Amino acid sequence: MEEILITGVGQIPAGEHWDSSLREMGAKAVRLALQNAGNPEPQALFVGNMLSMNISNQAHLATLIADRADLVGIEAATVEAGGASGGAAIRQAVLAVKSGLVDCAIALGVEKFTDKAGGELESALATNMDGDFEAMQGLTTTSQAAMLMQRYLMQYKAERSAFAGFALNAHKNGAGNPNAMFQKAIKADTYLKAEMVSEPLNMFDIAPFVDGAAAIVLTRSSLYKGSAQPVKVSASALSTDTLSLHDRVDVLEFRSVARCAQKAFDQAGLRPGQINLFEYDDQFGIFAALALEATGFCERGQAWKMALEDEIGVGGRLPCATFGGNKARGFAGGATGIYQAVEAVLQLRGDAKANQVPGATHAMIQGIGGPGSTCVSHILSKMES
Amino acid sequence: MEIARHWRLKQQRYGLVGEVCPHCDHKIFPPRDVCPNCGDEAKEPFNFSGQGEVFSFTTIYEAPAGFEANAPYTVALVKLDEGPMVTAQLTDLGEQPVEIGMPVEMVTRKMRNDGDERGVILYGYKFRPVLAGLR
Ligand SMILES: [Zn+2]
């Protein structure tokens, strides 16, 4: 059966790259992924990016990066879906390769956040909201998450400390990831004493904004000649909800996630219980909780218990954020979804070292744009040899 | 900057004018011309009372550019009495702690200065607490 394969992965460390530009970071990740794939000749480059037009005054990004990566002539286009941009670029690459119109495609995610900070960065991020009815009120992306968490704690009668498990797990796993921004475990006490950012969100409920780039190479199984064991794409889905929280009937139900996950499980012919690891989008701890619930890994109002009881640890029932997630690896906007893919491929290849999930066969990766406004999910699976 | 955009939205901003569905009486804000309840066309203007309650809230300390002078400020999802929810700043809070379920009412206030270019001051809706017994 013809499968869509991921034959190469590449990533640069997530962090503060003041010395390198968007194009340098992007081109480097592309080169690493092509090398890892055995230097095939790609025909298309899809670039996931969230805010280069705003933060770097740079549009037309895919052509710029193709140029810098010595791929002039190739088909190239940028894909933007807020924080889900990276996963959306993978989706475009899958569609292109699966259609037969493209034999080999690269999905790259790249983001440069650190050229702006403070109010300028908040303004840039706020362009992801409804400009007329949210950003106009001075809303920030952090405050959207804070309002969700406030409501969650009230509705499910959970303590403020309920969300500690997500941060603890992320930092523990970040310690085994040389590409993570934070590579040190934290104590429960550190979480509880952390500085409040936007009540009830504290600084450990929020992922740090970092620069980063990661890339993967995709092709069809009938064209693959390499000897290394590739990973196949078992499912690829993207769904939306209303852009704004205020337009939802039930704000604590991430319906884009529920729809998207259902499509992915149907495509792969899998149930949630058959997923061995889940790279969720933990830009905020509350997003991770609502994603676990909407994807069907636990009942509504229960996700924080999964985290506190360490069911999401590398040895747990459903390992999550196995390389630190956004919280410890760092949130790199449009690059995030591709970092997730790279990390899942390392797990499925058995190359995850200290963070290896035993017997990893099926990995789900999921990106979220806005407060659940867009969701993109992929299921990646080990090829039966 | 963006003067035409602000002019276009002045009704919604100053008066909380939305729409009502002529088919199922569903009240709509912000206006979208299609009823989210029944899916039919809904362009009939509707003046909201401006009364509602806090559904959720938080405080912003690190504000976007243009809003720094107001920080810290409290934002909320306000559930209007007629049904829809709006995102808005809370104002006139004094020492009063904000709670989910707190009754609030709409007022028109200065939102931000776009003063760097043409001295445009933007006004829009905010919500303030309703004193107990006044509703
Ligand atoms: Zn209707």
Coordinates of C-alpha atoms in Angstrom, one line a residue, chain A residues 16-243:
Chain A
E16 CA 17.3 33.1 21.7
H17 CA 19.1 33.3 18.4
W18 CA 20.0 37.0 18.3
D19 CA 22.9 36.2 16.0
S20 CA 21.0 34.5 13.3
S21 CA 18.1 35.6 11.0
L22 CA 15.0 34.0 9.9
R23 CA 16.6 32.9 6.6
E24 CA 19.7 31.5 8.3
M25 CA 17.7 29.5 10.8
G26 CA 15.3 28.2 8.2
A27 CA 17.9 27.2 5.6
K28 CA 19.9 25.4 8.3
A29 CA 17.0 23.3 9.4
V30 CA 16.2 22.5 5.7
R31 CA 19.8 21.4 5.1
L32 CA 19.8 19.2 8.2
A33 CA 16.6 17.5 7.2
L34 CA 17.7 16.8 3.6
Q35 CA 21.0 15.4 4.9
N36 CA 19.1 13.2 7.3
A37 CA 16.9 12.0 4.4
G38 CA 20.0 11.0 2.3
N39 CA 20.0 14.2 0.1
P40 CA 16.9 13.6 -2.1
E41 CA 15.9 16.3 -4.7
P42 CA 12.9 18.1 -3.2
Q43 CA 10.3 19.7 -5.5
A44 CA 8.3 21.7 -3.0
L45 CA 8.9 23.7 0.2
F46 CA 6.1 24.6 2.6
V47 CA 7.0 27.0 5.3
G48 CA 5.0 27.3 8.5
N49 CA 5.4 30.7 10.0
M50 CA 3.2 32.8 12.3
L51 CA 4.4 36.4 12.5
S52 CA 7.4 37.2 10.2
M53 CA 5.4 39.9 8.4
N54 CA 4.8 41.7 11.7
I55 CA 7.9 40.9 13.7
S56 CA 10.5 41.0 10.9
N57 CA 8.6 43.0 8.3
Q58 CA 9.3 40.0 6.0
A59 CA 6.6 38.5 3.8
H60 CA 7.4 36.2 0.9
L61 CA 9.3 34.0 3.3
A62 CA 9.2 30.7 1.6
T63 CA 10.9 32.0 -1.5
L64 CA 13.5 33.8 0.6
I65 CA 14.4 30.6 2.4
A66 CA 14.4 28.5 -0.7
D67 CA 16.8 31.0 -2.1
R68 CA 19.1 30.9 0.9
A69 CA 18.9 27.1 1.1
D70 CA 20.2 26.7 -2.4
L71 CA 16.9 25.5 -3.7
V72 CA 16.1 28.2 -6.2
G73 CA 13.6 27.0 -8.8
I74 CA 11.6 24.9 -6.3
E75 CA 7.9 25.4 -5.6
A76 CA 7.6 27.3 -2.4
A77 CA 4.8 28.9 -0.3
T78 CA 4.3 30.0 3.2
V79 CA 1.4 28.5 5.3
E80 CA -0.1 30.5 8.1
A81 CA -2.6 29.2 10.7
G82 CA -1.6 31.1 13.8
G83 CA 0.1 28.8 16.3
A84 CA -0.9 25.8 14.2
S85 CA 1.1 27.0 11.2
G86 CA 3.8 24.3 11.5
G87 CA 1.3 21.5 11.5
A88 CA -0.6 23.2 8.7
A89 CA 2.6 23.2 6.6
I90 CA 3.0 19.5 7.2
R91 CA -0.6 19.1 6.1
Q92 CA 0.1 20.9 2.8
A93 CA 3.2 18.8 2.2
V94 CA 1.2 15.6 2.8
L95 CA -1.6 16.8 0.4
A96 CA 1.0 17.7 -2.2
V97 CA 2.9 14.3 -2.0
K98 CA -0.2 12.3 -1.7
S99 CA -1.8 13.9 -4.8
G100 CA 1.1 12.7 -6.9
L101 CA 1.8 16.2 -8.1
V102 CA 4.9 16.4 -5.9
D103 CA 7.2 13.5 -5.3
C104 CA 9.3 14.9 -2.5
A105 CA 8.4 17.9 -0.3
I106 CA 9.9 19.7 2.7
A107 CA 7.8 21.1 5.5
L108 CA 9.8 23.7 7.4
G109 CA 8.7 25.7 10.5
V110 CA 10.6 28.8 11.4
E111 CA 9.9 31.6 13.8
K112 CA 11.9 34.6 15.1
F113 CA 10.1 36.0 18.1
T114 CA 13.0 37.7 20.0
D115 CA 13.4 40.7 17.6
K116 CA 10.4 42.1 19.5
A117 CA 9.6 42.1 23.2
G118 CA 7.1 43.5 25.7
G119 CA 4.2 45.5 24.3
E120 CA 5.5 45.2 20.7
L121 CA 5.4 41.4 20.9
E122 CA 2.0 41.4 22.6
S123 CA 0.7 43.6 19.7
A124 CA 2.1 41.2 17.2
L125 CA 0.6 38.2 18.9
A126 CA -2.7 40.0 19.1
T127 CA -2.9 40.1 15.3
N128 CA -4.0 36.4 15.7
M129 CA -7.2 37.4 17.3
D130 CA -10.3 39.2 16.0
G131 CA -8.9 42.7 15.5
D132 CA -12.2 44.5 15.7
F133 CA -13.7 42.8 18.8
E134 CA -10.8 41.3 20.8
A135 CA -7.5 43.1 20.1
M136 CA -9.4 46.4 20.1
Q137 CA -10.1 45.8 23.8
G138 CA -6.5 45.4 24.6
L139 CA -6.8 41.7 25.0
T140 CA -3.6 39.5 25.0
T141 CA -3.2 35.9 24.1
T142 CA -2.0 35.2 27.6
S143 CA -5.2 36.8 29.0
Q144 CA -7.3 34.6 26.8
A145 CA -5.7 31.5 28.4
A146 CA -6.0 33.1 31.8
M147 CA -9.8 33.5 31.4
L148 CA -10.1 29.9 30.2
M149 CA -8.2 28.7 33.2
Q150 CA -10.2 30.9 35.6
R151 CA -13.4 29.4 34.3
Y152 CA -12.0 25.9 34.3
L153 CA -10.9 26.1 38.0
M154 CA -14.4 27.4 38.9
Q155 CA -16.4 25.0 36.8
Y156 CA -14.5 21.8 37.8
K157 CA -13.8 22.9 41.4
A158 CA -10.0 22.5 41.0
E159 CA -7.4 24.1 43.1
R160 CA -5.0 26.7 41.6
S161 CA -2.2 24.1 42.0
A162 CA -4.1 21.7 39.7
F163 CA -2.0 22.7 36.7
A164 CA 1.4 22.0 38.2
G165 CA 1.7 18.6 36.6
F166 CA 2.0 20.0 33.1
A167 CA 5.0 22.2 33.9
L168 CA 6.7 19.6 36.0
N169 CA 6.5 17.0 33.3
A170 CA 7.6 19.4 30.6
H171 CA 10.7 20.5 32.5
K172 CA 11.6 16.9 33.5
N173 CA 11.5 15.9 29.8
G174 CA 13.4 19.1 28.7
A175 CA 16.3 17.9 30.8
G176 CA 16.8 15.1 28.2
N177 CA 16.6 17.3 25.1
P178 CA 19.8 19.1 24.0
N179 CA 17.7 21.3 21.7
A180 CA 15.4 22.6 24.5
M181 CA 15.5 26.2 25.9
F182 CA 15.2 24.9 29.5
Q183 CA 17.0 21.6 30.3
K184 CA 16.4 21.5 34.0
A185 CA 13.7 19.8 36.0
I186 CA 11.8 22.0 38.4
K187 CA 10.3 21.1 41.9
A188 CA 6.6 21.3 42.7
D189 CA 7.4 24.1 45.1
T190 CA 9.0 26.2 42.4
Y191 CA 5.7 26.0 40.5
L192 CA 3.6 27.0 43.5
K193 CA 5.8 30.0 44.3
A194 CA 6.1 31.2 40.7
E195 CA 5.3 34.8 39.9
M196 CA 1.7 35.5 38.8
V197 CA 1.5 36.8 35.2
S198 CA -2.3 37.1 34.6
E199 CA -4.3 35.5 37.4
P200 CA -4.6 32.6 37.7
L201 CA -1.8 32.0 35.2
N202 CA 1.7 32.0 36.6
M203 CA 4.9 32.0 34.7
F204 CA 5.1 28.2 34.7
D205 CA 1.7 28.0 33.0
I206 CA 3.1 29.8 30.0
A207 CA 5.6 28.6 27.5
P208 CA 8.6 30.9 26.7
F209 CA 8.7 32.6 23.3
V210 CA 11.8 31.4 21.5
D211 CA 13.4 31.5 18.1
G212 CA 13.6 28.2 16.3
A213 CA 13.5 26.2 13.1
A214 CA 12.8 22.5 12.3
A215 CA 12.1 20.6 9.0
I216 CA 11.0 17.3 7.8
V217 CA 11.2 15.6 4.3
L218 CA 8.2 13.7 2.9
T219 CA 7.8 11.3 0.0
R220 CA 5.8 8.3 -1.1
S221 CA 6.8 4.8 -0.1
S222 CA 7.1 3.6 -3.8
L223 CA 9.7 6.2 -4.4
Y224 CA 11.7 5.6 -1.2
K225 CA 15.1 3.9 -1.8
G226 CA 16.8 4.5 1.5
S227 CA 17.7 1.7 3.9
A228 CA 16.8 3.5 7.1
Q229 CA 13.5 2.6 8.6
P230 CA 11.1 5.5 7.7
V231 CA 8.1 6.7 9.6
K232 CA 4.7 6.9 8.0
V233 CA 2.0 9.5 8.2
S234 CA -1.1 7.5 9.3
A235 CA -3.4 10.6 9.6
S236 CA -3.4 14.3 8.7
A237 CA -6.3 16.5 9.7
L238 CA -7.1 20.2 10.3
S239 CA -10.2 21.7 11.8
T240 CA -11.4 25.1 12.9
D241 CA -13.7 26.7 15.6
T242 CA -14.9 30.3 15.9
L243 CA -11.9 32.6 16.0

